[in-house]
PDB file of C-alpha atoms in Angstrom:
ATOM      1  CA  MET P   1      80.592 106.093 107.293  1.00  0.00           C
ATOM      2  CA  ASN P   2      80.315 103.574 104.461  1.00  0.00           C
ATOM      3  CA  LYS P   3      82.904 104.617 101.883  1.00  0.00           C
ATOM      4  CA  THR P   4      82.357 104.292  98.154  1.00  0.00           C
ATOM      5  CA  ILE P   5      85.369 102.818  96.406  1.00  0.00           C
ATOM      6  CA  LEU P   6      86.027 102.961  92.673  1.00  0.00           C
ATOM      7  CA  ILE P   7      88.183 100.130  91.292  1.00  0.00           C
ATOM      8  CA  SER P   8      89.481 100.458  87.737  1.00  0.00           C
ATOM      9  CA  GLY P   9      90.370  97.165  86.081  1.00  0.00           C
ATOM     10  CA  VAL P  10      87.804  95.584  88.359  1.00  0.00           C
ATOM     11  CA  ASN P  11      87.503  92.456  86.186  1.00  0.00           C
ATOM     12  CA  GLY P  12      91.207  91.631  86.313  1.00  0.00           C
ATOM     13  CA  PHE P  13      93.129  89.258  88.561  1.00  0.00           C
ATOM     14  CA  ILE P  14      93.836  91.799  91.308  1.00  0.00           C
ATOM     15  CA  GLY P  15      90.540  93.622  90.871  1.00  0.00           C
ATOM     16  CA  SER P  16      88.388  90.528  91.313  1.00  0.00           C
ATOM     17  CA  ASN P  17      90.346  89.507  94.420  1.00  0.00           C
ATOM     18  CA  LEU P  18      90.073  93.022  95.814  1.00  0.00           C
ATOM     19  CA  VAL P  19      86.315  93.071  95.342  1.00  0.00           C
ATOM     20  CA  ASN P  20      86.040  89.882  97.410  1.00  0.00           C
ATOM     21  CA  VAL P  21      87.744  91.444 100.449  1.00  0.00           C
ATOM     22  CA  LEU P  22      86.083  94.869 100.228  1.00  0.00           C
ATOM     23  CA  LYS P  23      82.490  94.201  99.140  1.00  0.00           C
ATOM     24  CA  ASP P  24      81.105  93.441 102.622  1.00  0.00           C
ATOM     25  CA  ARG P  25      82.437  96.690 104.144  1.00  0.00           C
ATOM     26  CA  TYR P  26      82.272  99.229 101.345  1.00  0.00           C
ATOM     27  CA  THR P  27      80.157 100.269  98.376  1.00  0.00           C
ATOM     28  CA  ILE P  28      82.049  99.096  95.291  1.00  0.00           C
ATOM     29  CA  ILE P  29      81.928 100.852  91.928  1.00  0.00           C
ATOM     30  CA  GLY P  30      83.685  99.183  88.993  1.00  0.00           C
ATOM     31  CA  LEU P  31      85.402 100.786  86.013  1.00  0.00           C
ATOM     32  CA  ASP P  32      86.530  98.619  83.094  1.00  0.00           C
ATOM     33  CA  ILE P  33      86.405  98.038  79.357  1.00  0.00           C
ATOM     34  CA  TYR P  34      83.513  95.612  79.768  1.00  0.00           C
ATOM     35  CA  VAL P  35      80.872  94.596  82.309  1.00  0.00           C
ATOM     36  CA  ALA P  36      81.394  91.043  83.547  1.00  0.00           C
ATOM     37  CA  GLU P  37      78.343  88.858  84.139  1.00  0.00           C
ATOM     38  CA  ARG P  38      79.613  87.944  87.629  1.00  0.00           C
ATOM     39  CA  ASN P  39      79.610  91.601  88.743  1.00  0.00           C
ATOM     40  CA  LEU P  40      75.957  91.622  89.744  1.00  0.00           C
ATOM     41  CA  ASP P  41      76.536  93.000  93.248  1.00  0.00           C
ATOM     42  CA  PHE P  42      77.849  96.366  92.101  1.00  0.00           C
ATOM     43  CA  LYS P  43      77.606  98.823  89.224  1.00  0.00           C
ATOM     44  CA  THR P  44      80.402  98.752  86.640  1.00  0.00           C
ATOM     45  CA  TYR P  45      80.952 101.734  84.358  1.00  0.00           C
ATOM     46  CA  LEU P  46      82.781 101.742  81.039  1.00  0.00           C
ATOM     47  CA  TRP P  47      85.666 104.181  80.541  1.00  0.00           C
ATOM     48  CA  GLU P  48      83.596 106.321  78.174  1.00  0.00           C
ATOM     49  CA  GLU P  49      81.041 106.679  80.993  1.00  0.00           C
ATOM     50  CA  ILE P  50      83.513 108.175  83.470  1.00  0.00           C
ATOM     51  CA  GLY P  51      81.579 111.443  83.490  1.00  0.00           C
ATOM     52  CA  GLN P  52      78.571 109.570  84.899  1.00  0.00           C
ATOM     53  CA  LEU P  53      80.376 108.271  87.999  1.00  0.00           C
ATOM     54  CA  PRO P  54      78.702 109.012  91.355  1.00  0.00           C
ATOM     55  CA  GLU P  55      80.453 110.542  94.380  1.00  0.00           C
ATOM     56  CA  ILE P  56      83.572 108.503  95.217  1.00  0.00           C
ATOM     57  CA  ASP P  57      85.680 108.423  98.407  1.00  0.00           C
ATOM     58  CA  VAL P  58      88.589 106.216  97.308  1.00  0.00           C
ATOM     59  CA  ILE P  59      89.972 105.438  93.835  1.00  0.00           C
ATOM     60  CA  ILE P  60      92.073 102.311  93.272  1.00  0.00           C
ATOM     61  CA  HIS P  61      93.604 102.365  89.805  1.00  0.00           C
ATOM     62  CA  LEU P  62      94.518  98.846  88.669  1.00  0.00           C
ATOM     63  CA  ALA P  63      93.698  99.059  84.955  1.00  0.00           C
ATOM     64  CA  GLY P  64      96.529  98.757  82.457  1.00  0.00           C
ATOM     65  CA  ILE P  65      98.442  96.515  80.091  1.00  0.00           C
ATOM     66  CA  ALA P  66     100.720  94.046  81.859  1.00  0.00           C
ATOM     67  CA  HIS P  67     104.234  93.166  80.722  1.00  0.00           C
ATOM     68  CA  ASP P  68     104.032  90.959  77.618  1.00  0.00           C
ATOM     69  CA  THR P  69     106.905  88.477  77.268  1.00  0.00           C
ATOM     70  CA  SER P  70     105.700  87.368  73.832  1.00  0.00           C
ATOM     71  CA  PHE P  71     106.285  90.880  72.451  1.00  0.00           C
ATOM     72  CA  GLY P  72     102.839  90.897  70.852  1.00  0.00           C
ATOM     73  CA  ILE P  73     101.922  94.371  72.093  1.00  0.00           C
ATOM     74  CA  LYS P  74     103.103  97.487  70.262  1.00  0.00           C
ATOM     75  CA  GLU P  75     105.042 100.060  72.269  1.00  0.00           C
ATOM     76  CA  GLU P  76     102.500 102.833  71.758  1.00  0.00           C
ATOM     77  CA  GLU P  77      99.767 100.629  73.233  1.00  0.00           C
ATOM     78  CA  TYR P  78     101.540 100.598  76.598  1.00  0.00           C
ATOM     79  CA  PHE P  79     101.586 104.391  76.677  1.00  0.00           C
ATOM     80  CA  ASN P  80      98.053 104.790  75.308  1.00  0.00           C
ATOM     81  CA  ILE P  81      96.664 102.530  78.044  1.00  0.00           C
ATOM     82  CA  ASN P  82      99.027 102.746  81.035  1.00  0.00           C
ATOM     83  CA  VAL P  83      99.583 106.482  80.741  1.00  0.00           C
ATOM     84  CA  GLY P  84      96.377 107.533  78.990  1.00  0.00           C
ATOM     85  CA  LEU P  85      93.984 105.843  81.422  1.00  0.00           C
ATOM     86  CA  THR P  86      95.993 107.095  84.403  1.00  0.00           C
ATOM     87  CA  LYS P  87      95.756 110.686  83.169  1.00  0.00           C
ATOM     88  CA  THR P  88      92.012 110.347  82.597  1.00  0.00           C
ATOM     89  CA  LEU P  89      91.318 108.853  86.017  1.00  0.00           C
ATOM     90  CA  PHE P  90      93.661 111.127  87.948  1.00  0.00           C
ATOM     91  CA  GLN P  91      92.138 114.227  86.381  1.00  0.00           C
ATOM     92  CA  PHE P  92      88.755 112.895  87.517  1.00  0.00           C
ATOM     93  CA  TYR P  93      90.256 112.459  91.015  1.00  0.00           C
ATOM     94  CA  ILE P  94      91.518 116.055  91.095  1.00  0.00           C
ATOM     95  CA  GLN P  95      88.069 117.402  90.250  1.00  0.00           C
ATOM     96  CA  SER P  96      86.191 114.996  92.552  1.00  0.00           C
ATOM     97  CA  ASN P  97      85.660 114.975  96.311  1.00  0.00           C
ATOM     98  CA  ALA P  98      87.564 111.687  96.643  1.00  0.00           C
ATOM     99  CA  GLU P  99      90.352 111.840  99.221  1.00  0.00           C
ATOM    100  CA  VAL P 100      92.479 108.781  98.386  1.00  0.00           C
ATOM    101  CA  PHE P 101      94.049 107.682  95.096  1.00  0.00           C
ATOM    102  CA  ILE P 102      95.965 104.383  94.977  1.00  0.00           C
ATOM    103  CA  PHE P 103      97.882 103.650  91.782  1.00  0.00           C
ATOM    104  CA  LEU P 104      99.233 100.182  91.140  1.00  0.00           C
ATOM    105  CA  SER P 105     102.489 100.702  89.278  1.00  0.00           C
ATOM    106  CA  SER P 106     105.290  98.102  89.164  1.00  0.00           C
ATOM    107  CA  VAL P 107     108.892  97.519  90.219  1.00  0.00           C
ATOM    108  CA  LYS P 108     109.554  97.475  86.468  1.00  0.00           C
ATOM    109  CA  ALA P 109     109.075 101.240  86.552  1.00  0.00           C
ATOM    110  CA  VAL P 110     112.382 101.292  88.430  1.00  0.00           C
ATOM    111  CA  ALA P 111     114.482  98.503  86.929  1.00  0.00           C
ATOM    112  CA  ASP P 112     114.252  95.488  84.676  1.00  0.00           C
ATOM    113  CA  THR P 113     117.435  94.110  86.230  1.00  0.00           C
ATOM    114  CA  VAL P 114     118.599  94.812  89.781  1.00  0.00           C
ATOM    115  CA  GLU P 115     122.205  95.863  89.408  1.00  0.00           C
ATOM    116  CA  GLU P 116     122.728  96.685  93.083  1.00  0.00           C
ATOM    117  CA  GLU P 117     122.263  94.176  95.895  1.00  0.00           C
ATOM    118  CA  ILE P 118     118.708  95.221  96.629  1.00  0.00           C
ATOM    119  CA  LEU P 119     116.061  97.402  94.983  1.00  0.00           C
ATOM    120  CA  SER P 120     114.650 100.200  97.158  1.00  0.00           C
ATOM    121  CA  GLU P 121     112.828 103.505  96.835  1.00  0.00           C
ATOM    122  CA  GLU P 122     116.262 105.156  96.686  1.00  0.00           C
ATOM    123  CA  SER P 123     117.114 103.327  93.448  1.00  0.00           C
ATOM    124  CA  VAL P 124     117.182 105.634  90.428  1.00  0.00           C
ATOM    125  CA  PRO P 125     114.522 104.530  87.914  1.00  0.00           C
ATOM    126  CA  LYS P 126     116.002 103.159  84.693  1.00  0.00           C
ATOM    127  CA  PRO P 127     113.242 101.142  83.002  1.00  0.00           C
ATOM    128  CA  LEU P 128     114.194  99.563  79.681  1.00  0.00           C
ATOM    129  CA  THR P 129     110.920  98.085  78.414  1.00  0.00           C
ATOM    130  CA  PRO P 130     107.852  99.935  77.091  1.00  0.00           C
ATOM    131  CA  TYR P 131     105.918  98.485  80.032  1.00  0.00           C
ATOM    132  CA  GLY P 132     108.295  99.882  82.649  1.00  0.00           C
ATOM    133  CA  LYS P 133     108.697 103.204  80.838  1.00  0.00           C
ATOM    134  CA  SER P 134     104.919 103.652  80.548  1.00  0.00           C
ATOM    135  CA  LYS P 135     104.415 102.910  84.240  1.00  0.00           C
ATOM    136  CA  LEU P 136     107.096 105.433  85.194  1.00  0.00           C
ATOM    137  CA  GLU P 137     105.576 108.073  82.913  1.00  0.00           C
ATOM    138  CA  ALA P 138     102.191 107.476  84.573  1.00  0.00           C
ATOM    139  CA  GLU P 139     103.828 107.876  88.003  1.00  0.00           C
ATOM    140  CA  ASN P 140     105.533 111.096  86.947  1.00  0.00           C
ATOM    141  CA  PHE P 141     102.262 112.523  85.656  1.00  0.00           C
ATOM    142  CA  ILE P 142     100.594 111.844  89.011  1.00  0.00           C
ATOM    143  CA  LEU P 143     103.467 113.408  90.954  1.00  0.00           C
ATOM    144  CA  SER P 144     103.504 116.502  88.717  1.00  0.00           C
ATOM    145  CA  GLN P 145      99.939 117.482  89.626  1.00  0.00           C
ATOM    146  CA  SER P 146      99.039 119.967  92.347  1.00  0.00           C
ATOM    147  CA  LEU P 147      96.583 118.660  94.919  1.00  0.00           C
ATOM    148  CA  PRO P 148      94.756 120.015  97.978  1.00  0.00           C
ATOM    149  CA  ILE P 149      96.505 118.986 101.195  1.00  0.00           C
ATOM    150  CA  TYR P 150      93.648 116.688 102.238  1.00  0.00           C
ATOM    151  CA  LYS P 151      94.017 114.438  99.172  1.00  0.00           C
ATOM    152  CA  LYS P 152      96.270 111.390  99.578  1.00  0.00           C
ATOM    153  CA  VAL P 153      98.142 109.683  96.744  1.00  0.00           C
ATOM    154  CA  TYR P 154      99.849 106.304  97.010  1.00  0.00           C
ATOM    155  CA  ILE P 155     101.974 104.828  94.242  1.00  0.00           C
ATOM    156  CA  LEU P 156     102.541 101.128  94.852  1.00  0.00           C
ATOM    157  CA  ARG P 157     105.312  99.287  93.004  1.00  0.00           C
ATOM    158  CA  PRO P 158     104.721  95.577  93.612  1.00  0.00           C
ATOM    159  CA  CYS P 159     106.926  92.813  92.273  1.00  0.00           C
ATOM    160  CA  MET P 160     105.283  89.859  90.561  1.00  0.00           C
ATOM    161  CA  ILE P 161     101.923  89.267  92.234  1.00  0.00           C
ATOM    162  CA  HIS P 162     100.611  85.724  92.473  1.00  0.00           C
ATOM    163  CA  GLY P 163      97.566  84.005  93.915  1.00  0.00           C
ATOM    164  CA  PRO P 164      94.499  81.938  92.984  1.00  0.00           C
ATOM    165  CA  ASN P 165      93.550  82.261  89.296  1.00  0.00           C
ATOM    166  CA  ASN P 166      96.909  83.875  88.537  1.00  0.00           C
ATOM    167  CA  LYS P 167      98.213  83.517  84.977  1.00  0.00           C
ATOM    168  CA  GLY P 168     101.693  83.840  83.510  1.00  0.00           C
ATOM    169  CA  ASN P 169     105.087  82.261  84.070  1.00  0.00           C
ATOM    170  CA  LEU P 170     103.976  80.533  87.282  1.00  0.00           C
ATOM    171  CA  ASN P 171     101.373  78.585  85.344  1.00  0.00           C
ATOM    172  CA  LEU P 172     104.010  77.560  82.816  1.00  0.00           C
ATOM    173  CA  LEU P 173     106.260  76.377  85.619  1.00  0.00           C
ATOM    174  CA  TYR P 174     103.374  74.554  87.265  1.00  0.00           C
ATOM    175  CA  LYS P 175     102.409  72.741  84.038  1.00  0.00           C
ATOM    176  CA  ILE P 176     105.987  71.522  83.562  1.00  0.00           C
ATOM    177  CA  ILE P 177     106.050  69.931  87.017  1.00  0.00           C
ATOM    178  CA  LEU P 178     102.476  68.624  86.668  1.00  0.00           C
ATOM    179  CA  LYS P 179     103.415  66.742  83.502  1.00  0.00           C
ATOM    180  CA  GLY P 180     106.316  65.109  85.305  1.00  0.00           C
ATOM    181  CA  TYR P 181     109.043  66.843  83.328  1.00  0.00           C
ATOM    182  CA  PRO P 182     112.319  67.511  85.149  1.00  0.00           C
ATOM    183  CA  TRP P 183     113.235  71.140  85.779  1.00  0.00           C
ATOM    184  CA  PRO P 184     116.330  71.823  83.648  1.00  0.00           C
ATOM    185  CA  LEU P 185     117.430  75.162  85.131  1.00  0.00           C
ATOM    186  CA  GLY P 186     118.846  73.841  88.399  1.00  0.00           C
ATOM    187  CA  ALA P 187     122.299  75.232  87.576  1.00  0.00           C
ATOM    188  CA  PHE P 188     120.944  78.776  87.981  1.00  0.00           C
ATOM    189  CA  VAL P 189     120.992  79.877  91.634  1.00  0.00           C
ATOM    190  CA  ASN P 190     119.080  83.083  92.233  1.00  0.00           C
ATOM    191  CA  GLN P 191     116.953  85.000  94.711  1.00  0.00           C
ATOM    192  CA  ARG P 192     113.835  86.885  93.696  1.00  0.00           C
ATOM    193  CA  SER P 193     111.177  88.828  95.509  1.00  0.00           C
ATOM    194  CA  PHE P 194     107.515  88.102  94.891  1.00  0.00           C
ATOM    195  CA  CYS P 195     104.255  89.464  96.254  1.00  0.00           C
ATOM    196  CA  SER P 196     101.401  87.302  97.474  1.00  0.00           C
ATOM    197  CA  ILE P 197      97.960  88.571  96.500  1.00  0.00           C
ATOM    198  CA  ASP P 198      97.075  88.503 100.211  1.00  0.00           C
ATOM    199  CA  ASN P 199      99.894  90.928 100.999  1.00  0.00           C
ATOM    200  CA  ILE P 200      98.983  93.452  98.301  1.00  0.00           C
ATOM    201  CA  LEU P 201      95.327  93.269  99.391  1.00  0.00           C
ATOM    202  CA  PHE P 202      96.414  93.869 102.993  1.00  0.00           C
ATOM    203  CA  VAL P 203      98.406  96.945 101.976  1.00  0.00           C
ATOM    204  CA  ILE P 204      95.522  98.426  99.974  1.00  0.00           C
ATOM    205  CA  GLN P 205      93.097  97.881 102.853  1.00  0.00           C
ATOM    206  CA  GLU P 206      95.476  99.596 105.283  1.00  0.00           C
ATOM    207  CA  LEU P 207      95.792 102.599 102.978  1.00  0.00           C
ATOM    208  CA  ILE P 208      92.002 102.880 102.834  1.00  0.00           C
ATOM    209  CA  LEU P 209      91.540 102.579 106.595  1.00  0.00           C
ATOM    210  CA  ARG P 210      94.449 104.576 107.977  1.00  0.00           C
ATOM    211  CA  ASN P 211      96.020 108.001 107.590  1.00  0.00           C
ATOM    212  CA  ILE P 212      99.279 106.810 106.018  1.00  0.00           C
ATOM    213  CA  GLU P 213     101.670 109.362 104.555  1.00  0.00           C
ATOM    214  CA  SER P 214     101.361 109.840 100.806  1.00  0.00           C
ATOM    215  CA  GLY P 215     104.278 108.429  98.864  1.00  0.00           C
ATOM    216  CA  THR P 216     105.768 105.813  96.575  1.00  0.00           C
ATOM    217  CA  TYR P 217     106.210 102.362  98.097  1.00  0.00           C
ATOM    218  CA  LEU P 218     107.742  99.107  96.894  1.00  0.00           C
ATOM    219  CA  VAL P 219     105.602  96.088  97.781  1.00  0.00           C
ATOM    220  CA  ALA P 220     107.065  92.609  98.271  1.00  0.00           C
ATOM    221  CA  ASP P 221     106.960  89.582 100.533  1.00  0.00           C
ATOM    222  CA  ASP P 222     109.557  89.691 103.294  1.00  0.00           C
ATOM    223  CA  GLU P 223     111.583  86.756 101.982  1.00  0.00           C
ATOM    224  CA  GLY P 224     113.118  86.084  98.609  1.00  0.00           C
ATOM    225  CA  LEU P 225     112.980  82.647  96.972  1.00  0.00           C
ATOM    226  CA  SER P 226     114.966  80.962  94.227  1.00  0.00           C
ATOM    227  CA  THR P 227     113.232  79.438  91.215  1.00  0.00           C
ATOM    228  CA  ASN P 228     114.458  76.053  92.461  1.00  0.00           C
ATOM    229  CA  ASP P 229     112.681  76.753  95.778  1.00  0.00           C
ATOM    230  CA  ILE P 230     109.463  77.421  93.855  1.00  0.00           C
ATOM    231  CA  VAL P 231     109.840  74.189  91.878  1.00  0.00           C
ATOM    232  CA  HIS P 232     110.119  72.320  95.189  1.00  0.00           C
ATOM    233  CA  LEU P 233     106.973  74.067  96.476  1.00  0.00           C
ATOM    234  CA  ILE P 234     105.042  73.137  93.332  1.00  0.00           C
ATOM    235  CA  ALA P 235     106.099  69.492  93.628  1.00  0.00           C
ATOM    236  CA  CYS P 236     105.209  69.520  97.323  1.00  0.00           C
ATOM    237  CA  SER P 237     101.693  70.810  96.513  1.00  0.00           C
ATOM    238  CA  MET P 238     101.291  67.714  94.317  1.00  0.00           C
ATOM    239  CA  ASN P 239     102.837  65.379  96.903  1.00  0.00           C
ATOM    240  CA  ARG P 240     105.637  64.678  94.468  1.00  0.00           C
ATOM    241  CA  LYS P 241     109.393  64.807  94.501  1.00  0.00           C
ATOM    242  CA  ALA P 242     110.960  67.659  92.530  1.00  0.00           C
ATOM    243  CA  TYR P 243     113.290  66.540  89.727  1.00  0.00           C
ATOM    244  CA  ILE P 244     115.805  69.294  89.142  1.00  0.00           C
ATOM    245  CA  LEU P 245     118.508  68.942  86.492  1.00  0.00           C
ATOM    246  CA  LYS P 246     121.624  71.093  86.338  1.00  0.00           C
ATOM    247  CA  VAL P 247     121.965  71.515  82.584  1.00  0.00           C
ATOM    248  CA  SER P 248     124.858  73.836  81.733  1.00  0.00           C
ATOM    249  CA  GLN P 249     123.936  77.502  81.640  1.00  0.00           C
ATOM    250  CA  LYS P 250     125.622  77.877  78.261  1.00  0.00           C
ATOM    251  CA  ALA P 251     123.358  75.240  76.705  1.00  0.00           C
ATOM    252  CA  ILE P 252     120.247  76.802  78.251  1.00  0.00           C
ATOM    253  CA  HIS P 253     121.109  80.261  76.914  1.00  0.00           C
ATOM    254  CA  LEU P 254     121.547  78.756  73.442  1.00  0.00           C
ATOM    255  CA  MET P 255     118.124  77.084  73.690  1.00  0.00           C
ATOM    256  CA  ALA P 256     116.584  80.406  74.762  1.00  0.00           C
ATOM    257  CA  LYS P 257     118.015  82.136  71.675  1.00  0.00           C
ATOM    258  CA  ILE P 258     116.436  79.454  69.525  1.00  0.00           C
ATOM    259  CA  GLY P 259     113.196  80.069  71.422  1.00  0.00           C
ATOM    260  CA  ASP P 260     113.426  83.768  70.524  1.00  0.00           C
ATOM    261  CA  ILE P 261     113.496  82.858  66.832  1.00  0.00           C
ATOM    262  CA  LEU P 262     110.791  80.194  66.971  1.00  0.00           C
ATOM    263  CA  GLY P 263     108.513  82.003  69.437  1.00  0.00           C
ATOM    264  CA  LEU P 264     108.800  79.303  72.120  1.00  0.00           C
ATOM    265  CA  SER P 265     107.992  79.655  75.821  1.00  0.00           C
ATOM    266  CA  LEU P 266     111.654  79.215  76.694  1.00  0.00           C
ATOM    267  CA  ASN P 267     112.990  82.470  75.287  1.00  0.00           C
ATOM    268  CA  SER P 268     115.536  84.978  76.545  1.00  0.00           C
ATOM    269  CA  GLU P 269     112.932  87.135  78.282  1.00  0.00           C
ATOM    270  CA  ASN P 270     111.363  84.241  80.209  1.00  0.00           C
ATOM    271  CA  LEU P 271     114.775  82.749  81.015  1.00  0.00           C
ATOM    272  CA  LYS P 272     115.822  86.065  82.518  1.00  0.00           C
ATOM    273  CA  LYS P 273     112.672  86.199  84.633  1.00  0.00           C
ATOM    274  CA  LEU P 274     113.186  82.669  85.878  1.00  0.00           C
ATOM    275  CA  THR P 275     116.882  82.857  86.705  1.00  0.00           C
ATOM    276  CA  GLU P 276     117.955  86.422  87.573  1.00  0.00           C
ATOM    277  CA  ASN P 277     118.368  87.950  91.019  1.00  0.00           C
ATOM    278  CA  TYR P 278     115.709  90.547  91.782  1.00  0.00           C
ATOM    279  CA  PHE P 279     115.419  91.258  95.500  1.00  0.00           C
ATOM    280  CA  VAL P 280     113.153  94.111  96.600  1.00  0.00           C
ATOM    281  CA  SER P 281     113.110  95.934  99.939  1.00  0.00           C
ATOM    282  CA  ASN P 282     109.724  96.503 101.580  1.00  0.00           C
ATOM    283  CA  GLU P 283     111.159  98.317 104.625  1.00  0.00           C
ATOM    284  CA  LYS P 284     109.794 101.789 103.803  1.00  0.00           C
ATOM    285  CA  LEU P 285     106.287 100.346 103.444  1.00  0.00           C
ATOM    286  CA  LYS P 286     106.474  98.390 106.716  1.00  0.00           C
ATOM    287  CA  VAL P 287     107.687 101.468 108.595  1.00  0.00           C
ATOM    288  CA  ALA P 288     104.807 103.531 107.158  1.00  0.00           C
ATOM    289  CA  LEU P 289     102.300 100.840 108.155  1.00  0.00           C
ATOM    290  CA  GLY P 290     103.901 100.307 111.571  1.00  0.00           C
ATOM    291  CA  ILE P 291     104.399  96.560 111.094  1.00  0.00           C
ATOM    292  CA  ARG P 292     107.414  94.279 111.512  1.00  0.00           C
ATOM    293  CA  SER P 293     106.467  91.772 108.848  1.00  0.00           C
ATOM    294  CA  MET P 294     103.958  91.239 106.082  1.00  0.00           C
ATOM    295  CA  PRO P 295     100.957  89.100 107.112  1.00  0.00           C
ATOM    296  CA  VAL P 296     101.739  86.243 104.688  1.00  0.00           C
ATOM    297  CA  THR P 297     105.188  84.706 104.216  1.00  0.00           C
ATOM    298  CA  ALA P 298     106.519  83.988 100.739  1.00  0.00           C
ATOM    299  CA  VAL P 299     106.220  80.224 101.289  1.00  0.00           C
ATOM    300  CA  GLU P 300     102.656  80.472 102.627  1.00  0.00           C
ATOM    301  CA  GLY P 301     101.621  82.625  99.687  1.00  0.00           C
ATOM    302  CA  PHE P 302     103.032  80.231  97.116  1.00  0.00           C
ATOM    303  CA  ARG P 303     101.463  77.223  98.819  1.00  0.00           C
ATOM    304  CA  LYS P 304      98.064  78.894  98.574  1.00  0.00           C
ATOM    305  CA  THR P 305      98.655  79.738  94.908  1.00  0.00           C
ATOM    306  CA  PHE P 306      99.714  76.232  93.930  1.00  0.00           C
ATOM    307  CA  GLU P 307      96.913  74.591  95.920  1.00  0.00           C
ATOM    308  CA  SER P 308      94.465  76.700  93.887  1.00  0.00           C
ATOM    309  CA  PHE P 309      96.135  75.550  90.649  1.00  0.00           C
ATOM    310  CA  LEU P 310      95.746  71.925  91.766  1.00  0.00           C
ATOM    311  CA  LEU P 311      92.100  72.488  92.679  1.00  0.00           C
ATOM    312  CA  ASN P 312      91.352  74.080  89.301  1.00  0.00           C
ATOM    313  CA  ASP P 313      93.032  71.181  87.481  1.00  0.00           C
ATOM    314  CA  SER P 314      90.931  68.657  89.406  1.00  0.00           C
ATOM    315  CA  LYS P 315      87.747  70.465  88.287  1.00  0.00           C
ATOM    316  CA  SER P 316      88.710  70.587  84.622  1.00  0.00           C
TER     317      SER P 316
END
């Protein structure tokens, strides 16, 4: 039977990639704050039109406000959007005949800094930012609702997702290397988990296709990488040598504090993201899916991302 799948936040980075892998096998219905001109192959509803939605089989809730390192978003906005939209859509799910609800949360709902050696589903959530707190509140609302036994609910907590057309810190890093500047943070040795867009798309497709146990799952590539590793991968995508400087950590932290005051890209928040350890276990998810490894390695995923950056630059 051809399933009808509702994707909220359909015009976003993940939503647009998800449409590309699902559109040939399923009927796609979009839900967003606007109707994009490119979405001619499927109907997109606005949030105020949610009462007009047709029969849905699967709901994939991607819509929300992402973490803002420039601190330009007010705290209440995170809760109004990340919690408010989740409540609206999940209440629709409860009343509908849909059987699967997939909510894209974040590892930030658990921790902003990984104090133990590795982050897992057993870690006690202690979010510190409005973004993380709002995601956790949305999760808790979902888990507090009573559902018929046939309805499945999956809460996915991915780490930083990257892929073609991705925006954020990776683009900043890429631009630095593209312009030939040396990377000054070589003195920081870290290991972070990331999530290739291909891996998160794989997970979502498996949850649609198979009878996986409802639950909360962390999503990450199998391997962790250091920021220095990523700098090398960026340089390699450009057929260049990576120039990595080991400026003292003390001097870098001082520069970041200045960046906080002046509103520069190198600020304390971005420095933390680029240099801290943040390793995430994906073992529970792999056991549930019955796989030994994710389909795309961390290195393969980043190569694909940076090749897309290079291609976009050549077109502009």
